[in-house]
Short mmCIF file of C-alpha atoms and ligand atoms in Angstrom, two decimals:
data_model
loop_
_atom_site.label_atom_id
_atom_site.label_comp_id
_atom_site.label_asym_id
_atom_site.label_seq_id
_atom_site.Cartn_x
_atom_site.Cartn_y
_atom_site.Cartn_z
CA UNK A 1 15.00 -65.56 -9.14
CA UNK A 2 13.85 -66.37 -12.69
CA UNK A 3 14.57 -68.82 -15.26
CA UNK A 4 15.15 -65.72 -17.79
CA UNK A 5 18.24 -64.36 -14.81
CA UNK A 6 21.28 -64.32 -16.00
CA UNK A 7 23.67 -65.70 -13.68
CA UNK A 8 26.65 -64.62 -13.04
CA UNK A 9 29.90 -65.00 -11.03
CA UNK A 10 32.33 -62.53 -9.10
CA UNK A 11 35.86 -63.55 -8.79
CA UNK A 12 37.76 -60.53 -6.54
CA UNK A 13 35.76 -58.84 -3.99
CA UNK A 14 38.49 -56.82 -2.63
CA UNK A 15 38.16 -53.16 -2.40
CA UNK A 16 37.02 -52.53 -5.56
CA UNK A 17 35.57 -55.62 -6.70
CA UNK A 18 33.01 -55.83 -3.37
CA UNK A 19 31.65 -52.57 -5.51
CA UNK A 20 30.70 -55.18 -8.07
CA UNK A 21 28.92 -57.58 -5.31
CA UNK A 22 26.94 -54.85 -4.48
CA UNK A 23 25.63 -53.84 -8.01
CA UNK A 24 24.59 -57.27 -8.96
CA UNK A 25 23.69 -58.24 -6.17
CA UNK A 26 20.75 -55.71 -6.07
CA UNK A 27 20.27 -55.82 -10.20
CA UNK A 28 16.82 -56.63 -11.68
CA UNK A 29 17.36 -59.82 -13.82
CA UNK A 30 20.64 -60.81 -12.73
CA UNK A 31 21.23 -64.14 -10.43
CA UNK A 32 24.59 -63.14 -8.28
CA UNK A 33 25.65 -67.07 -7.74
CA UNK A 34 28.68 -67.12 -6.54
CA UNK A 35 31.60 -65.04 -5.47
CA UNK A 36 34.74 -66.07 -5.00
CA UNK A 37 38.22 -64.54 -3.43
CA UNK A 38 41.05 -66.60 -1.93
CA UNK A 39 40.89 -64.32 1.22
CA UNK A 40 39.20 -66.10 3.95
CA UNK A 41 38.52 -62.63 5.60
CA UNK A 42 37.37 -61.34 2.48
CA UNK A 43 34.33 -64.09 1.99
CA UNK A 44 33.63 -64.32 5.54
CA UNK A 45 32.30 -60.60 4.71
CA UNK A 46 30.63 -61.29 1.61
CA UNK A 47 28.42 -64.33 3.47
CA UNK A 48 27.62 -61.96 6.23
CA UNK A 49 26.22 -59.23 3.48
CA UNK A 50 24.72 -61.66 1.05
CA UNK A 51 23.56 -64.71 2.37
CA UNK A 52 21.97 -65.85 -0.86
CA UNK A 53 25.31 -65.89 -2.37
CA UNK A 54 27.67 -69.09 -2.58
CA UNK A 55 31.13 -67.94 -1.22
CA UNK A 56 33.80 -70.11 -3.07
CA UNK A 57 37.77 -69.82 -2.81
CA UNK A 58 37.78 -71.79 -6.09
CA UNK A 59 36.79 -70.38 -9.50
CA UNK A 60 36.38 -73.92 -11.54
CA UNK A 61 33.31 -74.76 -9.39
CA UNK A 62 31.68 -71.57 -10.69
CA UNK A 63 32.37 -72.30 -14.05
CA UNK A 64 31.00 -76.06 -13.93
CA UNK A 65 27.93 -74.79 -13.35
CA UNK A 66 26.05 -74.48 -16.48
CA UNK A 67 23.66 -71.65 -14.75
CA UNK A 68 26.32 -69.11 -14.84
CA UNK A 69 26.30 -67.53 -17.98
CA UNK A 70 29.06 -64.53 -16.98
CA UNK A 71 32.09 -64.13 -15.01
CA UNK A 72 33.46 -60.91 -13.53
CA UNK A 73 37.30 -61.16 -12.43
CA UNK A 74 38.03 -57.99 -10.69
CA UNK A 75 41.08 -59.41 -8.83
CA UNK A 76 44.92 -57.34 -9.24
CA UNK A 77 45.95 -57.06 -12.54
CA UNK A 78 48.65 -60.45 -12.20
CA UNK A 79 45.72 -63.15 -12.54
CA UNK A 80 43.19 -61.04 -14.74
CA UNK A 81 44.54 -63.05 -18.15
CA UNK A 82 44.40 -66.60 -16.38
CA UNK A 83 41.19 -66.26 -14.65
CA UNK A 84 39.42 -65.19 -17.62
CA UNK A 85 41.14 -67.17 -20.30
CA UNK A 86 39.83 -69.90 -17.80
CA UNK A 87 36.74 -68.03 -17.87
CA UNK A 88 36.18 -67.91 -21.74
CA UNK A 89 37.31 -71.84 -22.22
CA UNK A 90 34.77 -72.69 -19.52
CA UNK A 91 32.05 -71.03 -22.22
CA UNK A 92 31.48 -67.97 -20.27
CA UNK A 93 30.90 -64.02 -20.80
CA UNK A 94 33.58 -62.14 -19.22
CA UNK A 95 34.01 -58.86 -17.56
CA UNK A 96 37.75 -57.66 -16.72
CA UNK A 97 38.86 -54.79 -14.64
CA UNK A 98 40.87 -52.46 -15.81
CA UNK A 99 43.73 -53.51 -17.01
CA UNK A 100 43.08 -56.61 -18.88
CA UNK A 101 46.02 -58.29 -18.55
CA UNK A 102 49.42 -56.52 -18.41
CA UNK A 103 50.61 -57.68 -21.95
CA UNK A 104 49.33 -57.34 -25.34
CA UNK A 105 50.22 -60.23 -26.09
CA UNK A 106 47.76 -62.08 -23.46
CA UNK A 107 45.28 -59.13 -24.08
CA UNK A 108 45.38 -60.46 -27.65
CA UNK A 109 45.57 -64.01 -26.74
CA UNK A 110 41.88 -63.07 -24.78
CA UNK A 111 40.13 -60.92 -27.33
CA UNK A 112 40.88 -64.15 -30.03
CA UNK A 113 40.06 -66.64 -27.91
CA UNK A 114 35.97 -64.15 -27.15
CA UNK A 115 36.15 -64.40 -30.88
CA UNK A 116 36.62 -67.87 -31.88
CA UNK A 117 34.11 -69.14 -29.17
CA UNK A 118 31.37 -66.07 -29.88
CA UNK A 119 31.44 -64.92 -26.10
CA UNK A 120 31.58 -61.44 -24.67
CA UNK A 121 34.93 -60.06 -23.41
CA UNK A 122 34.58 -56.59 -21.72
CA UNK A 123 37.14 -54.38 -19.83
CA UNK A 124 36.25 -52.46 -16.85
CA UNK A 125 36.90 -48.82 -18.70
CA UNK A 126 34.83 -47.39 -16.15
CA UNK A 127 34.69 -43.81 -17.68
CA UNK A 128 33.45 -44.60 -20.81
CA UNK A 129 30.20 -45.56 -19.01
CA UNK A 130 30.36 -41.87 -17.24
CA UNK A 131 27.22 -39.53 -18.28
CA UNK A 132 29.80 -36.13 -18.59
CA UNK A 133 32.36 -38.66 -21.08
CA UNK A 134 29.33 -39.61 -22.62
CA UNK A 135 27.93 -36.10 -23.48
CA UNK A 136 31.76 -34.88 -23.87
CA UNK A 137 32.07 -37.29 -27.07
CA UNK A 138 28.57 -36.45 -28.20
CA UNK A 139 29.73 -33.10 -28.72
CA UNK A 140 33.00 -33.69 -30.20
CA UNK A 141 31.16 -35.98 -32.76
CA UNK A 142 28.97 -32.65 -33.00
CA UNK A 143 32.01 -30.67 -34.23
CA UNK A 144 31.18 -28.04 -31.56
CA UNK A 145 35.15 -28.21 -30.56
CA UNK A 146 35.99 -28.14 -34.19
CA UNK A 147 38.70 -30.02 -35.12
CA UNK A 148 40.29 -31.82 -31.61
CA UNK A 149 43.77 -30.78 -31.47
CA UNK A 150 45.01 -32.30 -28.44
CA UNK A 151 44.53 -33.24 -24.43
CA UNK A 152 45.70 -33.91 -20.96
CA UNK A 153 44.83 -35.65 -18.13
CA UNK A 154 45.54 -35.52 -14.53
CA UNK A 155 45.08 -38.29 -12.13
CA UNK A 156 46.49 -37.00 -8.33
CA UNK A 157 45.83 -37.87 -4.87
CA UNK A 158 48.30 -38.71 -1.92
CA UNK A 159 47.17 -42.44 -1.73
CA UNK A 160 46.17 -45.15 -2.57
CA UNK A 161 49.96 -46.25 -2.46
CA UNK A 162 50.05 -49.41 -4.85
CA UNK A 163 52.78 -52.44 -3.80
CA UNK A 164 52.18 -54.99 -6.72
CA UNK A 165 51.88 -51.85 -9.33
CA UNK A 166 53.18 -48.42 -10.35
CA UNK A 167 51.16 -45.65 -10.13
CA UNK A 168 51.24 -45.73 -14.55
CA UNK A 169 49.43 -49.22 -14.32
CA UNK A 170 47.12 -48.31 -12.00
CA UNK A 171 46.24 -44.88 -12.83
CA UNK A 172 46.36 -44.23 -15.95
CA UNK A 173 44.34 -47.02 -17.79
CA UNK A 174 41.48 -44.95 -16.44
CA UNK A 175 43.50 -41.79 -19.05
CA UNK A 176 44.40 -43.57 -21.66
CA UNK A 177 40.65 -45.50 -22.38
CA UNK A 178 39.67 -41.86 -22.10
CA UNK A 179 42.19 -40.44 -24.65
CA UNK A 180 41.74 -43.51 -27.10
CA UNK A 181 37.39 -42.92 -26.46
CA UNK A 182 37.68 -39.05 -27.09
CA UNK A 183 40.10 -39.17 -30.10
CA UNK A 184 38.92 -42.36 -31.64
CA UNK A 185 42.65 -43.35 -32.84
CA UNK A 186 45.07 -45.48 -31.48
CA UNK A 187 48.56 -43.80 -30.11
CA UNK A 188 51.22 -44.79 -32.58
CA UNK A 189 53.86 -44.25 -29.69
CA UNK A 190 54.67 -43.56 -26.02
CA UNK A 191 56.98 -41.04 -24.16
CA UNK A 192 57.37 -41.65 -20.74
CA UNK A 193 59.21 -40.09 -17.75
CA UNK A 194 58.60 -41.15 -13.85
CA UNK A 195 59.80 -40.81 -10.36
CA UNK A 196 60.56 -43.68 -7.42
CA UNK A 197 60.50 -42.32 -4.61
CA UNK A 198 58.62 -43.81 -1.92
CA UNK A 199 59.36 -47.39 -2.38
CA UNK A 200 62.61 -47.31 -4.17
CA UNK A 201 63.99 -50.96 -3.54
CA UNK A 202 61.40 -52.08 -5.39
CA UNK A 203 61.57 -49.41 -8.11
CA UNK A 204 57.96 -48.43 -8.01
CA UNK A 205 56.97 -45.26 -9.71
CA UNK A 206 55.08 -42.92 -7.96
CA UNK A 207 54.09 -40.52 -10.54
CA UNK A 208 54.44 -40.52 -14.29
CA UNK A 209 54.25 -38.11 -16.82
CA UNK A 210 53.63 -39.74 -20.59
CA UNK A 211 52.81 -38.06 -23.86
CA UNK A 212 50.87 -40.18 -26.44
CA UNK A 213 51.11 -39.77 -30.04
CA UNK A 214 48.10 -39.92 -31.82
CA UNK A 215 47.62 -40.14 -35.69
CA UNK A 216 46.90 -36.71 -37.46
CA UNK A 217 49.79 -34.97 -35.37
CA UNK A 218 47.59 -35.02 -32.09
CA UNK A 219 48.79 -35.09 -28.62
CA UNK A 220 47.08 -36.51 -25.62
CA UNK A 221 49.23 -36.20 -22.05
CA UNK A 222 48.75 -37.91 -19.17
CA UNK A 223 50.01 -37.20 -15.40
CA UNK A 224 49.40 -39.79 -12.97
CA UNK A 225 50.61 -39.69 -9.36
CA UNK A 226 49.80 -41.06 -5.80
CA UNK A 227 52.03 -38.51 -4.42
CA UNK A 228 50.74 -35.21 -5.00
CA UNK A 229 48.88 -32.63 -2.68
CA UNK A 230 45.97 -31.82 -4.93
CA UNK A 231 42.95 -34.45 -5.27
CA UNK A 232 42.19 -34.05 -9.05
CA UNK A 233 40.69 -35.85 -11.78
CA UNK A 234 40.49 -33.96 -14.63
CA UNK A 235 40.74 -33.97 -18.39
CA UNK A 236 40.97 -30.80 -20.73
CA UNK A 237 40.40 -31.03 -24.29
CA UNK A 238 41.38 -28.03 -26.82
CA UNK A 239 39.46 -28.33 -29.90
CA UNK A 240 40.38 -25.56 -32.61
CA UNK A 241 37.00 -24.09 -31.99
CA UNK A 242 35.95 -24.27 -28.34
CA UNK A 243 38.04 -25.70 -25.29
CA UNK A 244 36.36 -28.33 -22.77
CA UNK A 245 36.81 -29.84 -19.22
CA UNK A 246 35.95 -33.03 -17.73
CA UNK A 247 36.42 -32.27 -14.02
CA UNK A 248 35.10 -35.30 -12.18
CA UNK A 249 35.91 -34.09 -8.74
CA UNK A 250 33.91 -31.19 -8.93
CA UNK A 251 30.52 -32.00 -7.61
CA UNK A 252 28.16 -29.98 -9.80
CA UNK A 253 30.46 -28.91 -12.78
CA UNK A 254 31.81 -31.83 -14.27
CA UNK A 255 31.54 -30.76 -17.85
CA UNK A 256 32.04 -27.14 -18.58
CA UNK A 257 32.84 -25.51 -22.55
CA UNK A 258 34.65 -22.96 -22.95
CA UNK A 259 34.43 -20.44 -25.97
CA UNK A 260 37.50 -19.57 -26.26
CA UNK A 261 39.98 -20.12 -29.25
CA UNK A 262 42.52 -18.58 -30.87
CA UNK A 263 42.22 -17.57 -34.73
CA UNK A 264 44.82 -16.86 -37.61
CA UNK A 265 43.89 -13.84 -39.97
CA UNK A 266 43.09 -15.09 -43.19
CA UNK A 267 47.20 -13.93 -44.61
CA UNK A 268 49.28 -14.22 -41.09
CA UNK A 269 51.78 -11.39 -41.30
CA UNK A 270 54.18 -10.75 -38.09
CA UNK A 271 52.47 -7.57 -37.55
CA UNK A 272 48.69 -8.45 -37.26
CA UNK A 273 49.62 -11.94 -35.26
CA UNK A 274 46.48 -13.84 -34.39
CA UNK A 275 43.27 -13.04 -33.08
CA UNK A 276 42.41 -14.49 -29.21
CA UNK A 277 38.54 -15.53 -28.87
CA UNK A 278 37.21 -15.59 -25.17
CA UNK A 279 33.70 -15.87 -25.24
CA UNK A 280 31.22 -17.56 -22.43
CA UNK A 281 31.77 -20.45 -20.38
CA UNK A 282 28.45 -23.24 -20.57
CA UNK A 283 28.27 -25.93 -18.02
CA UNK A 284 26.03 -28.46 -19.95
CA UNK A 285 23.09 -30.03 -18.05
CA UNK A 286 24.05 -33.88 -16.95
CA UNK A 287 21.90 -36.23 -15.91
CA UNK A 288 24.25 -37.96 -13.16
CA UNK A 289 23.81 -42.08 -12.91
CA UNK A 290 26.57 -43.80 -11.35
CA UNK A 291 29.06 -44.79 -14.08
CA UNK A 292 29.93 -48.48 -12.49
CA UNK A 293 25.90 -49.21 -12.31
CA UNK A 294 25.61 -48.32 -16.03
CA UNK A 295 28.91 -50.50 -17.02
CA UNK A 296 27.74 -53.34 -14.84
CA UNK A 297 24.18 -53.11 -16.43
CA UNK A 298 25.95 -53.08 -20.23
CA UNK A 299 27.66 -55.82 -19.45
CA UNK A 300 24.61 -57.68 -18.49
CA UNK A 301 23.02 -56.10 -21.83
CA UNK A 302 25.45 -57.56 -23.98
CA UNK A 303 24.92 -60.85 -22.71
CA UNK A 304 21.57 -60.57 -23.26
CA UNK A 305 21.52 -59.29 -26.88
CA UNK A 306 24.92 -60.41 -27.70
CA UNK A 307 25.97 -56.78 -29.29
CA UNK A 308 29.91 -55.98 -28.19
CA UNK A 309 29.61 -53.14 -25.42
CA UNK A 310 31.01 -50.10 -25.42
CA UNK A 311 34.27 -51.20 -23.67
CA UNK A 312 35.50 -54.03 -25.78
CA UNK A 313 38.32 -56.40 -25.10
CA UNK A 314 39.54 -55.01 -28.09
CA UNK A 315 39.97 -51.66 -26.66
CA UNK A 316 41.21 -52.99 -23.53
CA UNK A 317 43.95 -54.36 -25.58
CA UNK A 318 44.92 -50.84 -27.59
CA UNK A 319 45.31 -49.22 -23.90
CA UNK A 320 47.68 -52.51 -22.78
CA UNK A 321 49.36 -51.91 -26.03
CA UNK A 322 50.17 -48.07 -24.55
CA UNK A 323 50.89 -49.02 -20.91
CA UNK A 324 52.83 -51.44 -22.41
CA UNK A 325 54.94 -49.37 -24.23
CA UNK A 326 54.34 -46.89 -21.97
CA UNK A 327 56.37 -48.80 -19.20
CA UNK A 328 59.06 -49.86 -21.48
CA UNK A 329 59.64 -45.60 -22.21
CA UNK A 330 60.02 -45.45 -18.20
CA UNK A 331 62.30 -47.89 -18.19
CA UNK A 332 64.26 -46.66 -21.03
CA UNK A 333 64.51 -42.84 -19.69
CA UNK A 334 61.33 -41.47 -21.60
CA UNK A 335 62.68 -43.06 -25.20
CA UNK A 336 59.66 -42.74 -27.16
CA UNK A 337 58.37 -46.29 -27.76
CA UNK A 338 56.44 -47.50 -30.88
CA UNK A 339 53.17 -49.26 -29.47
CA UNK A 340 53.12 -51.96 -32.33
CA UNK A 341 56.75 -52.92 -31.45
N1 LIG B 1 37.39 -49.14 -12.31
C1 LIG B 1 37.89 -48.57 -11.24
O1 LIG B 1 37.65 -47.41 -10.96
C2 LIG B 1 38.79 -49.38 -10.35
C3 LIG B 1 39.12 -48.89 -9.08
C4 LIG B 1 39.96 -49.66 -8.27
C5 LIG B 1 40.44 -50.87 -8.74
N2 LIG B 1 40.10 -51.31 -9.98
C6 LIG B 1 40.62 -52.59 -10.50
O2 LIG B 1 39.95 -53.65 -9.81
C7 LIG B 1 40.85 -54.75 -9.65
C8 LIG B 1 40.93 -55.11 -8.16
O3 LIG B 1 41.47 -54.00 -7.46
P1 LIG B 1 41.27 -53.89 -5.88
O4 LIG B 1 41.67 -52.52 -5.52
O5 LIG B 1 39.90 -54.36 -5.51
O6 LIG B 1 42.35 -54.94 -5.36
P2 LIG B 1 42.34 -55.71 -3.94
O7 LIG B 1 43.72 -56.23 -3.78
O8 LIG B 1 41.73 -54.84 -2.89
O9 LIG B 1 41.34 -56.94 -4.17
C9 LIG B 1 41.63 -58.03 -4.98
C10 LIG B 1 40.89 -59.24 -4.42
O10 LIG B 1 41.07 -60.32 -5.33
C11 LIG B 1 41.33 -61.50 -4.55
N3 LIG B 1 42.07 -62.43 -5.44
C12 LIG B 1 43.26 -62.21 -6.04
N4 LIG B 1 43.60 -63.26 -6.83
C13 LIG B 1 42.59 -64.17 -6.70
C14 LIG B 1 42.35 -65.44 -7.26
N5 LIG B 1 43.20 -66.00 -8.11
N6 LIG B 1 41.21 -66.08 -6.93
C15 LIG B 1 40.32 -65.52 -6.06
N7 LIG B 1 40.50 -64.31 -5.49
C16 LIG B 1 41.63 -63.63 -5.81
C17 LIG B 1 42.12 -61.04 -3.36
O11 LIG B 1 42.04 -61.94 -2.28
C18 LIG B 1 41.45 -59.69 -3.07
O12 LIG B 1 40.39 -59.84 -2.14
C19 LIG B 1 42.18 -54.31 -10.26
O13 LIG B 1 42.23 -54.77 -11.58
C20 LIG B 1 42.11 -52.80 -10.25
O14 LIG B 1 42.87 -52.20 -11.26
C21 LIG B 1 39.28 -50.60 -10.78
#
């Protein structure tokens, strides 16, 4: 270790968060100090793996110590917004997982609080850090799809069956950073339809279907669901030029254009209708990386140079602000909900 290491604490090292442990653990210039989780089984296995590390079941002893400069809370979604409001009045950078807390208002509360004190607050928006979401925008910014007209997203498997969530908070954050990345606009509103089915006491949604509105009469739809035959990750986007997929489940075609369109005659009449363009299909080269070593290492960048990342608390709060109203349209039989009310 060096004096120039930033250090840095883990707080969740569950099943996703132990993905954390092992990225910093193994990251040049970073000090992994401490990680803690209030599972005993949980940081019996962390000491086993990483000896070096100080296994804690209590956060405020990580951030007494003056040689931890950033905090990582990648516990469930209930204690994000008190471990890291604890976490940015201690004077630490913070790192949340996806979502950052499960109201705007406390999403808020966080991103004014990074503000006021100068400190880093990113969310865990995983796919924004993806090479094939990275070239995607690139060539929307191009204006290769001409003018982006709309897109949809599906997020299916059978499993991971959530208890303390629905399958719309736990899904589709991953969608709807995506949509408000690709699009560049906050939704205005929410429409959103869902079925209970497997746990129905507890009125847990198993798959949702939500339309976002999106200023300049765009569309983006998502379709989440833990209870669907087909593993598939995918997001199509229709530009009014060329059409393009985002498959991430397909090992060696993740991004792929299509030329294909459909064009209006300069005067429409009923008789000439419009003109259908199907040209070639390119699958762009992409350099792979994986995307949660390249979020992990920009959030250690932005500690370093103090420049906002990518993935902003800010933008972690316009996607609570949609599952927000998001989940207030499920409850309210797909009424389409305002995301500023
Ligand atoms: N970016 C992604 O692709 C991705 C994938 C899966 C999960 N996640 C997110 O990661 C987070 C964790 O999900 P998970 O699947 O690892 O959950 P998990 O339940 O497997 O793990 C959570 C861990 O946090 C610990 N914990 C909870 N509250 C704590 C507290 N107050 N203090 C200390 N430890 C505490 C628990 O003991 C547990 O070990 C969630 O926000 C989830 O949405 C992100």
């Amino acid at each position: 270790m060096s004096t120039n290491d930033i250090g840095l604490a883990i707080v969740g090292a569950g099943g996703w968060g132990k993905n954390h442990v092992r990225v910093f653990a193994s990251m040049p210039g970073v000090s992994l100090k401490y990680v803690c989780d209030k599972s005993e089984k949980v940081r019996e296995a962390v000491g086993r793996t990483y000896p070096n590390v100080q296994v804690i079941d209590d956060l405020s002893i990580a951030l007494s110590d003056p040689s931890v400069h950033g905090v990582v809370v990648a516990t469930d979604a209930r204690s994000h917004h008190p471990l890291a409001l604890a976490a940015l009045r201690a004077g630490k950078d913070v790192f949340v997982e996806k979502p950052l807390t499960l109201s705007a208002a406390t999403s808020a509360e966080l991103c004014d609080l990074a503000d006021t004190q100068n400190r880093i607050l990113m969310v865990g928006h995983l796919l924004l850090y993806h090479p094939a979401v990275e070239l995607l925008r690139s060539i929307i910014d191009s204006g290769e799809l001409g003018e982006v007209l709309y897109l949809y997203a599906e997020r299916l498997n059978l499993g991971v069956v959530r208890r303390d969530e629905n399958a719309w908070w736990s899904l589709a954050p991953h969608d709807v950073s995506l949509a408000h990345y690709l699009l560049g606009a906050d939704a205005t509103s929410v429409s959103a339809s869902g079925g209970v089915f497997l746990q129905r006491e507890a009125g847990i949604e198993d798959v949702v279907f939500a339309t976002l509105d999106i200023p300049g009469g765009r569309l983006a739809h998502v379709h989440v669901s833990w209870l669907d035959p087909h593993k598939t990750r995918r997001l199509t986007v229709v530009g009014s030029k060329k059409m393009a997929v985002f498959d991430d489940g397909s090992a060696d075609q993740k991004l792929a254009l299509f030329d294909k369109g459909v064009e209006p005659p300069p005067s429409l009449t009923y008789a000439e209708g419009v003109r259908v363009r199907t040209g070639d299909i390119r699958i762009p080269a992409l350099r792979m990386a994986e995307p949660l070593g390249r979020e992990c290492e920009a959030f250690i960048k932005a500690i370093r140079t103090r420049e906002a990342p990518l993935a902003t608390g800010r933008s972690g709060l316009a996607v609570v602000k949609v599952l927000e109203a998001g989940a207030r349209s499920l409850s309210e039989q797909g009424r389409r909900v305002s995301t500023s009310s």
